Coordinates of C-alpha atoms in Angstrom, one line a residue:
Chain A
M1 CA -22.2 3.2 11.9
K2 CA -18.9 2.1 10.7
I3 CA -17.4 4.5 7.9
A4 CA -14.3 3.5 6.1
I5 CA -12.2 6.1 4.5
A6 CA -10.0 4.6 1.6
S7 CA -8.5 5.8 -1.6
G8 CA -6.7 3.9 -4.6
K9 CA -3.9 6.5 -4.8
G10 CA -1.9 7.3 -1.5
G11 CA -1.7 10.8 -0.1
T12 CA -5.0 12.1 -1.2
G13 CA -6.2 13.0 2.1
K14 CA -7.7 9.8 3.9
T15 CA -6.1 10.7 7.2
T16 CA -7.1 14.5 6.9
V17 CA -10.8 13.5 6.0
A18 CA -10.9 10.8 8.7
T19 CA -9.5 12.6 11.7
N20 CA -11.4 15.9 10.9
L21 CA -14.8 14.0 10.6
A22 CA -13.8 12.1 13.9
F23 CA -13.2 15.5 15.7
Y24 CA -16.0 17.2 14.2
L25 CA -18.5 14.3 15.3
A26 CA -17.0 14.2 18.7
G27 CA -17.5 18.1 19.1
R28 CA -21.2 17.6 18.3
G29 CA -21.3 15.3 21.3
R30 CA -21.4 11.8 19.4
K31 CA -19.6 8.9 20.8
V32 CA -16.8 8.5 18.1
I33 CA -14.1 5.7 17.4
Y34 CA -11.3 6.7 15.2
A35 CA -9.4 3.4 14.2
D36 CA -6.0 3.8 12.3
G37 CA -6.1 1.0 10.0
D38 CA -3.1 2.1 7.6
V39 CA -0.8 0.0 10.0
E40 CA 2.1 0.3 7.8
E41 CA 2.2 4.1 8.2
P42 CA -0.4 5.0 11.0
N43 CA -0.7 8.7 10.8
G44 CA -3.8 9.8 12.6
H45 CA -2.3 10.0 16.1
L46 CA -0.3 13.1 14.6
F47 CA -3.3 15.2 14.4
L48 CA -5.8 13.6 17.1
K49 CA -2.8 13.5 19.6
P50 CA -4.3 10.8 21.8
Q51 CA -3.1 9.9 25.3
W52 CA -2.4 6.1 24.7
D53 CA -3.3 4.3 27.6
K54 CA -3.2 0.7 26.5
T55 CA -0.6 -1.1 24.3
V56 CA -1.0 -4.8 23.3
N57 CA 1.0 -7.2 20.9
V58 CA -0.6 -8.3 17.9
P59 CA 0.2 -12.1 17.6
V60 CA 0.0 -14.8 14.8
K61 CA 0.3 -18.1 15.0
I62 CA 3.6 -19.8 13.8
P63 CA 4.7 -23.6 14.1
L64 CA 7.2 -24.6 16.6
I65 CA 8.6 -28.0 15.8
D66 CA 9.6 -30.6 18.5
E67 CA 12.8 -32.2 17.3
S68 CA 12.5 -35.1 19.8
L69 CA 9.1 -36.0 18.1
C70 CA 9.8 -35.0 14.6
D71 CA 10.8 -37.8 12.1
H72 CA 11.6 -35.4 9.4
C73 CA 8.9 -37.0 7.0
G74 CA 8.4 -33.8 5.4
L75 CA 4.9 -33.7 5.2
C76 CA 4.5 -30.2 6.8
S77 CA 6.8 -28.8 4.1
D78 CA 4.7 -30.3 1.4
I79 CA 1.5 -29.0 2.6
C80 CA 2.9 -25.4 3.1
R81 CA 2.2 -23.2 0.1
Y82 CA 4.2 -20.4 1.5
N83 CA 7.7 -22.1 1.6
A84 CA 7.9 -21.4 5.4
L85 CA 9.1 -24.8 6.2
A86 CA 12.1 -26.7 4.9
V87 CA 12.7 -30.2 6.3
L88 CA 16.1 -31.9 6.0
P89 CA 17.2 -35.3 6.8
D90 CA 18.0 -34.4 10.4
K91 CA 16.5 -31.0 10.8
A92 CA 13.3 -29.3 10.3
M93 CA 13.2 -25.3 9.9
V94 CA 10.4 -22.7 10.1
F95 CA 10.9 -19.3 8.3
A96 CA 8.5 -17.5 10.4
S97 CA 8.1 -14.3 8.2
L98 CA 6.9 -16.4 5.3
C99 CA 4.4 -18.2 7.5
H100 CA 0.6 -17.2 6.6
S101 CA -0.6 -19.2 9.9
C102 CA -3.0 -21.3 7.9
G103 CA -2.4 -24.2 10.4
G104 CA -1.8 -26.8 7.7
C105 CA 1.4 -28.1 9.2
Y106 CA -0.1 -28.4 12.7
H107 CA -3.0 -30.4 11.4
I108 CA -1.1 -32.8 9.0
C109 CA 2.0 -33.8 11.3
P110 CA 1.1 -37.4 12.0
R111 CA 3.6 -37.4 15.0
K112 CA 2.1 -34.4 16.8
A113 CA 5.6 -32.8 16.7
I114 CA 4.1 -29.4 15.6
T115 CA 2.6 -27.0 18.3
E116 CA 1.5 -23.3 17.4
I117 CA 3.1 -20.6 19.2
D118 CA 2.4 -16.7 19.1
R119 CA 4.7 -14.4 17.2
T120 CA 4.4 -10.7 17.3
I121 CA 4.2 -8.6 14.2
G122 CA 2.9 -5.5 15.6
I123 CA 1.2 -3.7 18.3
M124 CA -2.2 -2.2 19.0
K125 CA -2.8 1.0 21.0
S126 CA -5.8 2.6 22.4
G127 CA -6.6 5.8 24.2
T128 CA -8.2 9.1 24.0
G129 CA -7.4 12.4 22.2
S130 CA -9.4 15.5 21.0
G131 CA -12.6 14.1 22.4
V132 CA -12.3 10.8 20.3
T133 CA -11.6 7.3 21.3
A134 CA -8.4 6.2 19.3
Y135 CA -7.1 3.0 18.2
E136 CA -4.2 2.4 16.3
G137 CA -2.5 -0.6 14.7
R138 CA 1.4 -0.6 13.9
L139 CA 3.1 -3.3 11.9
N140 CA 6.6 -3.8 13.1
I141 CA 9.1 -2.7 10.9
G142 CA 10.6 -5.5 8.5
E143 CA 7.3 -7.3 8.8
A144 CA 5.5 -8.1 5.4
I145 CA 2.1 -9.1 6.1
S146 CA -0.1 -6.3 7.5
P147 CA -3.8 -7.9 7.2
P148 CA -3.7 -9.7 10.6
V149 CA -2.8 -6.4 12.3
I150 CA -5.8 -4.7 10.8
K151 CA -8.0 -7.8 11.7
F152 CA -6.9 -7.8 15.2
L153 CA -7.6 -3.9 15.3
K154 CA -11.0 -4.2 14.0
G155 CA -11.8 -7.0 16.3
H156 CA -11.0 -5.1 19.4
L157 CA -12.9 -2.0 18.8
K158 CA -15.6 -1.2 21.3
K159 CA -19.1 0.0 20.2
A160 CA -19.8 3.8 19.4
D161 CA -22.2 6.1 17.5
F162 CA -19.7 6.5 14.7
T163 CA -16.5 4.1 14.2
I164 CA -14.1 5.7 11.4
I165 CA -11.7 3.2 10.0
D166 CA -8.7 4.9 8.2
S167 CA -7.6 2.5 5.5
P168 CA -4.3 1.9 3.7
P169 CA -4.0 3.1 0.2
G170 CA -4.2 0.7 -2.8
T171 CA -6.7 -1.9 -3.6
S172 CA -5.3 -5.3 -2.4
C173 CA -5.6 -7.4 0.6
P174 CA -4.8 -4.9 3.2
V175 CA -7.4 -2.4 2.2
I176 CA -9.9 -5.3 1.8
E177 CA -9.4 -6.3 5.4
A178 CA -10.0 -2.7 6.3
V179 CA -13.2 -1.8 4.6
R180 CA -14.9 -5.3 4.2
D181 CA -17.5 -4.8 6.8
A182 CA -18.1 -1.0 6.8
D183 CA -21.5 0.3 6.5
F184 CA -20.1 3.1 4.2
V185 CA -17.0 3.6 2.4
V186 CA -15.7 7.4 1.5
L187 CA -13.3 7.2 -1.4
V188 CA -10.9 10.2 -1.2
T189 CA -9.3 11.3 -4.4
E190 CA -8.0 14.4 -6.2
P191 CA -8.8 15.9 -9.5
T192 CA -5.7 14.6 -11.5
P193 CA -4.9 12.0 -14.1
F194 CA -3.3 9.8 -11.1
G195 CA -6.3 10.5 -8.8
L196 CA -8.7 9.6 -11.4
H197 CA -6.9 6.4 -12.5
D198 CA -6.6 5.1 -9.1
L199 CA -10.1 6.2 -8.1
K200 CA -11.5 4.0 -11.1
L201 CA -9.8 0.9 -9.4
A202 CA -11.1 1.9 -6.0
V203 CA -14.6 2.1 -7.3
E204 CA -14.2 -1.4 -8.9
M205 CA -13.1 -2.6 -5.7
I206 CA -15.8 -1.3 -3.5
R207 CA -18.4 -2.4 -6.0
K208 CA -16.9 -5.8 -6.0
L209 CA -17.3 -6.0 -2.1
G210 CA -20.9 -4.6 -2.6
L211 CA -20.5 -1.7 -0.5
A212 CA -22.2 1.9 -0.5
F213 CA -19.8 4.6 -0.9
G214 CA -19.3 8.1 -2.2
V215 CA -16.4 10.1 -3.1
V216 CA -14.6 13.2 -1.5
V217 CA -12.6 15.4 -4.1
N218 CA -9.6 16.8 -2.3
R219 CA -7.6 19.6 -3.6
Y220 CA -10.4 20.6 -5.5
G221 CA -9.3 23.2 -8.3
V222 CA -6.0 21.9 -8.8
G223 CA -6.7 19.9 -11.7
D224 CA -9.5 19.6 -14.0
D225 CA -13.2 18.1 -14.3
R226 CA -12.3 14.5 -15.5
V227 CA -12.9 13.1 -11.8
H228 CA -16.4 14.9 -11.7
D229 CA -17.3 13.9 -15.2
Y230 CA -16.4 10.3 -14.2
C231 CA -18.6 10.2 -11.1
R232 CA -21.5 11.8 -12.8
D233 CA -21.3 9.2 -15.6
E234 CA -21.0 6.5 -13.0
G235 CA -23.7 7.7 -10.9
I236 CA -21.4 8.2 -7.9
N237 CA -22.3 10.8 -5.3
I238 CA -19.7 13.5 -4.6
L239 CA -19.9 14.0 -0.9
L240 CA -17.6 16.8 -0.4
E241 CA -15.1 19.1 -2.5
I242 CA -12.0 20.4 -0.3
P243 CA -10.7 23.3 -2.0
N244 CA -7.0 23.3 -3.0
D245 CA -6.0 26.0 -0.3
R246 CA -2.4 26.2 0.8
K247 CA -3.6 27.2 4.2
I248 CA -5.0 23.6 4.5
A249 CA -1.9 21.9 3.2
E250 CA 0.1 24.3 5.8
A251 CA -2.3 23.4 8.7
C252 CA -1.8 19.8 7.7
A253 CA 1.8 19.8 7.6
A254 CA 2.0 21.1 11.1
G255 CA -0.1 18.3 12.4
N256 CA -3.4 20.4 13.0
L257 CA -7.0 19.5 12.3
I258 CA -8.7 21.7 9.7
V259 CA -11.8 21.9 11.9
E260 CA -10.1 23.3 14.6
T261 CA -7.5 25.8 13.0
L262 CA -9.4 26.8 10.0
P263 CA -13.1 26.9 11.4
Q264 CA -14.4 28.1 8.3
Y265 CA -14.3 24.4 6.9
A266 CA -16.4 23.0 9.7
A267 CA -19.5 23.4 7.7
H268 CA -17.7 21.1 5.2
F269 CA -17.8 18.2 7.6
E270 CA -21.3 18.8 8.4
N271 CA -22.1 18.5 4.9
L272 CA -19.9 15.5 4.4
L273 CA -21.9 13.7 7.4
Q274 CA -25.3 14.9 6.0
N275 CA -24.4 13.4 2.5
I276 CA -23.1 10.3 3.7
L277 CA -26.4 9.7 5.7
H278 CA -28.5 10.7 2.9
A279 CA -26.7 8.5 0.4
R280 CA -26.9 5.5 2.8
R281 CA -30.6 6.0 3.0
T282 CA -31.0 6.3 -0.7
T283 CA -28.5 3.7 -2.2
G284 CA -30.1 0.2 -2.7
V285 CA -26.8 -1.5 -1.5
R286 CA -27.5 -4.0 1.5
V287 CA -25.5 -2.5 4.4
Chain B
M1 CA 27.0 -4.2 -13.9
I2 CA 23.4 -3.3 -13.6
R3 CA 22.4 -1.1 -10.7
E4 CA 18.8 -0.8 -9.3
V5 CA 17.6 2.4 -7.5
T6 CA 14.1 2.1 -5.9
V7 CA 12.0 5.4 -5.2
I8 CA 9.8 5.0 -1.8
S9 CA 8.1 7.3 0.5
G10 CA 6.4 5.7 3.2
K11 CA 3.6 7.9 3.0
G12 CA 1.7 8.0 -0.3
G13 CA 1.2 11.2 -2.6
T14 CA 4.7 12.8 -1.8
G15 CA 5.6 12.7 -5.4
K16 CA 7.4 9.4 -6.2
T17 CA 5.9 8.9 -9.6
S18 CA 6.5 12.7 -10.8
L19 CA 10.0 12.3 -9.5
V20 CA 10.7 9.0 -11.3
G21 CA 9.2 10.4 -14.5
S22 CA 11.8 13.3 -14.3
L23 CA 14.6 10.8 -13.5
A24 CA 13.5 9.0 -16.7
Y25 CA 14.0 12.1 -18.6
F26 CA 17.6 12.6 -17.5
A27 CA 19.0 9.1 -16.9
E28 CA 20.2 7.5 -20.0
N29 CA 20.3 3.7 -21.0
K30 CA 17.9 2.5 -18.4
V31 CA 14.8 0.6 -17.5
M32 CA 11.9 1.9 -15.6
V33 CA 9.8 -0.5 -13.5
D34 CA 6.4 0.6 -11.8
C35 CA 6.2 -1.5 -8.8
D36 CA 3.2 0.2 -7.4
V37 CA 1.2 -2.6 -8.7
D38 CA -2.1 -1.6 -6.7
A39 CA -2.0 1.7 -8.2
A40 CA 0.4 2.1 -11.1
D41 CA 0.5 5.6 -12.6
L42 CA 4.0 6.1 -14.1
H43 CA 2.7 4.9 -17.7
L44 CA 0.2 7.8 -17.8
I45 CA 3.2 10.1 -17.9
L46 CA 5.7 8.1 -19.7
R47 CA 3.1 7.0 -22.4
G48 CA 4.6 4.4 -24.3
N49 CA 3.6 1.8 -26.9
N50 CA 2.7 -1.6 -25.6
L51 CA 4.8 -4.3 -26.7
A52 CA 3.7 -7.2 -24.6
S53 CA 1.3 -8.0 -22.0
H54 CA 0.8 -11.3 -19.9
D55 CA -1.4 -12.7 -17.1
F56 CA 0.0 -13.1 -13.8
I57 CA -0.9 -16.2 -12.1
G58 CA -0.3 -15.1 -8.3
S59 CA -2.0 -18.0 -6.3
Q60 CA -4.6 -20.8 -6.4
K61 CA -7.9 -20.8 -5.1
A62 CA -10.2 -23.5 -3.8
V63 CA -12.9 -24.8 -5.9
I64 CA -15.5 -27.4 -4.5
D65 CA -16.9 -30.0 -6.7
Y66 CA -20.6 -30.4 -5.7
E67 CA -20.9 -33.8 -7.1
L68 CA -18.4 -35.1 -4.3
C69 CA -19.3 -32.8 -1.6
N70 CA -21.1 -34.5 1.4
D71 CA -21.8 -31.4 3.2
C72 CA -19.4 -32.5 6.2
G73 CA -18.3 -28.9 6.9
L74 CA -14.6 -30.0 7.9
C75 CA -13.5 -27.3 5.3
L76 CA -15.2 -24.6 7.2
E77 CA -13.5 -26.0 10.4
Y78 CA -10.1 -25.9 9.1
C79 CA -10.0 -22.5 7.1
R80 CA -8.6 -19.6 9.2
L81 CA -9.3 -17.1 6.9
D82 CA -12.9 -17.2 6.9
A83 CA -13.0 -18.1 3.1
I84 CA -15.5 -21.0 3.5
G85 CA -19.0 -19.8 3.8
E86 CA -22.1 -21.7 5.0
R87 CA -25.7 -21.5 3.8
F88 CA -28.1 -22.3 6.5
E89 CA -31.1 -22.7 4.3
T90 CA -30.7 -24.7 1.0
S91 CA -33.1 -25.4 -1.6
E92 CA -33.5 -28.2 -4.1
I93 CA -32.3 -25.5 -6.9
D94 CA -29.3 -24.7 -4.6
A95 CA -28.2 -27.4 -2.5
R96 CA -24.8 -26.3 -2.1
R97 CA -24.4 -25.8 1.6
Y98 CA -20.6 -24.8 1.8
Y99 CA -19.1 -22.3 -0.7
V100 CA -15.6 -20.5 -1.3
D101 CA -15.3 -16.8 -0.7
S102 CA -12.9 -16.3 -3.4
L103 CA -11.9 -12.9 -2.2
A104 CA -10.9 -14.3 1.2
C105 CA -9.1 -17.3 0.0
E106 CA -5.4 -17.2 -0.1
G107 CA -4.8 -20.4 -1.5
C108 CA -3.3 -22.3 1.4
A109 CA -4.9 -25.6 0.4
I110 CA -5.8 -26.7 3.7
C111 CA -9.4 -27.5 3.0
A112 CA -8.3 -29.3 -0.1
E113 CA -5.9 -31.3 1.8
F114 CA -8.3 -32.4 4.7
C115 CA -11.5 -32.8 2.5
P116 CA -12.4 -36.4 3.1
T117 CA -14.3 -37.0 -0.2
R118 CA -11.4 -35.1 -2.2
A119 CA -14.3 -32.6 -3.4
I120 CA -12.0 -29.6 -3.3
R121 CA -9.6 -28.7 -6.0
M122 CA -7.1 -25.9 -6.0
V123 CA -7.0 -24.0 -9.4
D124 CA -4.7 -21.3 -10.7
H125 CA -6.0 -17.9 -10.3
V126 CA -4.9 -14.8 -12.5
S127 CA -4.4 -12.1 -10.0
G128 CA -3.4 -9.4 -12.4
R129 CA -1.7 -8.6 -15.7
W130 CA 1.6 -7.2 -16.4
F131 CA 3.0 -5.1 -19.6
L132 CA 6.1 -4.2 -21.2
D133 CA 6.1 -0.5 -23.0
D134 CA 8.3 0.9 -25.3
T135 CA 8.6 4.5 -24.3
K136 CA 10.6 7.7 -25.5
Y137 CA 12.7 7.4 -22.4
G138 CA 13.4 3.5 -22.6
P139 CA 11.5 0.3 -21.7
L140 CA 8.9 0.5 -18.9
V141 CA 7.8 -2.7 -17.1
H142 CA 4.5 -2.2 -15.3
A143 CA 1.4 -4.2 -13.9
R144 CA -2.0 -4.1 -12.8
L145 CA -2.8 -6.1 -9.8
G146 CA -6.4 -7.4 -9.9
I147 CA -8.8 -5.8 -7.7
A148 CA -8.8 -7.2 -4.1
E149 CA -5.8 -9.5 -4.8
A150 CA -3.4 -10.7 -2.4
N151 CA 0.5 -11.5 -3.4
S152 CA 1.6 -8.2 -4.7
G153 CA 5.1 -8.9 -3.6
K154 CA 5.2 -12.0 -6.0
L155 CA 4.2 -9.5 -8.6
V156 CA 6.6 -7.0 -7.9
S157 CA 9.5 -9.6 -7.9
L158 CA 8.3 -10.8 -11.3
L159 CA 8.5 -7.2 -12.7
R160 CA 12.0 -6.8 -11.2
K161 CA 13.2 -10.0 -12.7
T162 CA 11.7 -9.0 -16.0
A163 CA 13.5 -5.6 -16.1
R164 CA 16.8 -7.4 -15.1
D165 CA 16.6 -9.9 -17.8
L166 CA 15.7 -7.0 -20.2
A167 CA 18.7 -4.9 -18.9
E168 CA 21.1 -7.9 -19.2
K169 CA 20.0 -8.5 -22.6
N170 CA 20.3 -4.9 -23.9
N171 CA 23.1 -3.9 -21.8
H172 CA 21.0 -1.3 -19.7
E173 CA 23.1 0.0 -16.8
L174 CA 20.4 1.1 -14.5
I175 CA 16.9 0.0 -13.2
I176 CA 14.8 2.9 -11.8
I177 CA 12.0 1.3 -9.7
D178 CA 8.9 3.3 -8.6
G179 CA 7.8 1.8 -5.4
S180 CA 4.5 1.7 -3.5
P181 CA 3.4 3.6 -0.2
G182 CA 3.9 1.8 3.0
I183 CA 6.4 -0.6 4.7
G184 CA 4.8 -3.9 3.8
C185 CA 4.9 -6.7 1.3
P186 CA 5.3 -4.8 -2.0
V187 CA 7.8 -2.5 -0.5
I188 CA 10.0 -5.0 0.9
A189 CA 10.0 -6.8 -2.5
S190 CA 10.7 -3.9 -4.4
L191 CA 13.8 -3.2 -2.0
T192 CA 15.4 -6.4 -1.4
G193 CA 18.6 -6.4 -3.2
V194 CA 18.7 -2.8 -4.8
D195 CA 21.6 -0.6 -4.5
Y196 CA 20.1 2.6 -3.6
A197 CA 16.9 3.7 -1.9
L198 CA 15.6 7.2 -2.6
I199 CA 13.1 8.3 -0.3
V200 CA 10.9 11.1 -1.3
T201 CA 9.5 13.1 1.6
E202 CA 7.8 16.4 2.5
P203 CA 7.9 18.8 5.4
T204 CA 4.8 17.5 7.0
V205 CA 4.4 15.5 10.4
A206 CA 3.0 12.6 8.7
A207 CA 5.5 12.1 5.9
I208 CA 8.4 12.6 8.4
H209 CA 6.8 10.0 10.6
D210 CA 6.7 7.7 7.7
M211 CA 10.2 8.5 6.5
E212 CA 11.6 7.4 9.9
R213 CA 10.0 4.1 9.6
L214 CA 11.3 3.8 6.0
L215 CA 14.8 4.8 7.2
E216 CA 14.7 1.9 9.7
L217 CA 13.4 -0.2 7.2
T218 CA 16.4 0.6 4.6
G219 CA 18.8 0.3 7.6
H220 CA 17.5 -3.1 8.4
F221 CA 18.2 -4.2 5.0
G222 CA 21.6 -2.3 4.9
I223 CA 20.5 -0.3 1.8
H224 CA 22.4 2.8 0.9
T225 CA 19.6 5.4 1.2
G226 CA 19.2 9.3 0.3
I227 CA 16.4 11.8 0.5
C228 CA 14.6 14.1 -1.8
I229 CA 12.5 16.8 0.1
N230 CA 9.4 17.7 -2.0
K231 CA 7.4 20.8 -1.3
C232 CA 10.3 21.9 0.8
D233 CA 8.8 25.6 1.4
L234 CA 5.7 24.1 2.8
N235 CA 6.8 24.5 6.6
R236 CA 10.5 25.6 7.1
D237 CA 11.0 23.9 10.6
M238 CA 9.8 20.6 9.3
T239 CA 12.3 20.9 6.4
D240 CA 15.0 21.7 9.0
K241 CA 13.8 18.6 10.9
I242 CA 14.4 16.5 8.0
V243 CA 17.9 17.9 7.3
Q244 CA 18.6 17.0 10.9
L245 CA 17.0 13.5 10.6
A246 CA 19.3 12.9 7.6
A247 CA 22.4 14.1 9.2
T248 CA 21.7 11.8 12.1
A249 CA 21.3 8.9 10.1
K250 CA 24.4 9.9 8.0
I251 CA 22.4 10.0 4.6
E252 CA 22.6 12.7 2.0
V253 CA 19.8 15.2 1.2
L254 CA 20.0 15.0 -2.7
S255 CA 17.6 17.9 -3.5
R256 CA 14.8 19.9 -2.4
I257 CA 11.7 20.8 -4.8
P258 CA 9.7 23.6 -3.9
Y259 CA 5.8 23.4 -3.5
D260 CA 4.7 24.4 -7.2
T261 CA 1.2 23.5 -8.8
S262 CA 3.1 23.6 -12.2
I263 CA 4.2 19.9 -11.1
T264 CA 0.5 19.0 -11.0
R265 CA 0.0 20.7 -14.3
A266 CA 2.9 18.7 -16.1
Q267 CA 0.8 15.7 -14.8
M268 CA -2.4 17.0 -16.3
A269 CA -0.3 17.5 -19.4
G270 CA 0.8 13.9 -19.2
L271 CA 4.4 14.7 -19.2
P272 CA 7.4 14.3 -17.1
Y273 CA 8.2 17.6 -15.6
P274 CA 11.5 18.6 -17.6
E275 CA 9.4 17.9 -20.8
F276 CA 6.6 20.0 -19.9
R277 CA 8.7 23.1 -18.7
K278 CA 12.3 24.2 -18.4
D279 CA 12.7 26.3 -15.3
G280 CA 14.0 26.2 -11.8
V281 CA 12.1 23.2 -10.8
T282 CA 13.5 21.2 -13.8
K283 CA 16.9 22.3 -12.5
N284 CA 16.2 20.9 -9.1
F285 CA 15.1 17.6 -10.9
Q286 CA 18.6 17.6 -12.9
E287 CA 20.3 18.4 -9.6
L288 CA 18.8 15.5 -7.9
W289 CA 19.8 13.1 -10.6
N290 CA 23.3 14.2 -10.8
N291 CA 23.5 14.2 -7.0
L292 CA 22.0 10.7 -6.9
I293 CA 24.8 9.2 -9.1
E294 CA 27.5 11.0 -7.1
D295 CA 26.1 9.5 -3.8
M296 CA 25.7 6.1 -5.4
N297 CA 29.3 6.2 -6.0
R298 CA 30.3 7.2 -2.5
P299 CA 30.7 4.3 -0.1
H300 CA 28.0 4.2 2.5
R301 CA 27.9 3.6 6.2
R302 CA 24.7 1.5 6.4
S303 CA 26.0 -1.4 4.5
R304 CA 26.0 -4.9 6.1
T305 CA 28.8 -5.7 3.5
N306 CA 31.5 -3.3 3.4
N307 CA 33.4 -3.7 0.3
V308 CA 30.7 -2.1 -2.2
P309 CA 32.6 -1.5 -5.4
L310 CA 32.5 1.8 -7.0
I311 CA 30.3 2.0 -10.1
Q312 CA 30.4 3.5 -13.4
L313 CA 26.9 4.9 -13.7
G314 CA 26.9 7.1 -16.8
K315 CA 27.7 10.7 -16.3
P316 CA 26.1 13.7 -14.7
T317 CA 23.7 15.1 -17.1
E318 CA 24.5 18.4 -18.8
K319 CA 21.5 18.4 -20.8
E320 CA 20.1 21.9 -21.5
V321 CA 17.4 23.0 -19.2

């Protein structure tokens, strides 16, 4: 079962929920994969502390122009919608960071002057830590386009009883890439105006994708009931409430897993699991 | 001369928007821009009147004309984004074998280009809306990127250009930009060419990890950078580590704000903190603003171009708090 952990707003506790759920499930003898898909700022490793035993480069295709064949006709720069090619009367240039790897230039070139080469935009690591098989995608600093790293990461995951995908914040293309084929999506929010506003956007996104989902309310007690009211009105399951406990904030600050250092919260993650399984059985959404 | 300051954090939820709200209270003669176009929240505490709103055409999407389509499947073969789907069972009612998954389509137009019957057209796609509000603190430019859309960087650039035009027209001295989490497309778009990057971090392993990547990013672009430590009393060792990292990177720690749930209560009340309460935390925010101006006027060592002119950016505020 593939569970994606997402949120509209950043910093609501995605990684806290994802790593603790993964650790909890592994402790119950399940084969668990944790995949950090927040490739711009991957943090899961700080909590699961995996021993990485493999690192591979994540490539994207970019054009390489053979000047000896190029007659500077300009068709490649005409077809490129991303301004990644410029053709001057005696020179053709590629702006690699703008390239979306669509392959248009490669196909259109009448003189076969364009080949495609790999350009590394990030890395993927894998290993084990805290009983969990961990994977991480990591976008290189200065790179703008993260979805190919997420796609690469997801394409390299092995089979497991539970695969937990830690997603980036937001509602745009990197998030879609992270959650699109999940069996269930957990949206983490907090009971504040910012939390509610961004939860609504995240719910709209998940509904547009037609995925089964539920909500975790983190820092429960810090704000008011508006998130609960919204979920009730919309018929959305609240899977778990994590109290606003300074001890939790301190454990996370130091890079500790709550389930390990504050064992009184272990039962919360059992409830989360049961509620996910129950919600999946009872929702009519095709998974 | 107009100066631009971008507030970023790497990690989400460290307090960017609450902090920008407080800067909005202290700074004078400025334009605010919310560049977290995925999840814009600044308008929830600045609460202005909307003056204008516009569609944002972010890209084009492929549309198949089934009168012309001959089911050859070349579009599927060419598309690298899995944006062309194929139905294996077609009926007389629905004979459309190939279709566009508009969520996956990024508008590269390669399918349209190579379609032998010219059955695919590229049509403009509205990817979001953007707004200009008049707030008590000055103009606010913000946006809402549509759900599941790409091209957030393009929208960020549009918002910044709108703010600059506005600032030029009305002689505003400063543009304060609320950035988004991460280090990718929208963050890069909200950082390019700005005068100063203010990183909001907190003493947690995750926030420090993310801050280090941001420092590398702003260093890469040669942007003058400063740090504000939020929730500074959550973990003293981690706070010390941030101070050390700042010293190593030769940048200033401008202010330390304590872990205080009244900051969340200000948000509940829909107000910038200094408007909500005048207390020690308000003083911390004021100190941040004053130190920010001072640091912007200092020559910085991360610049790629050396001769950064000194700026006249208002005066340190002496508002009663």
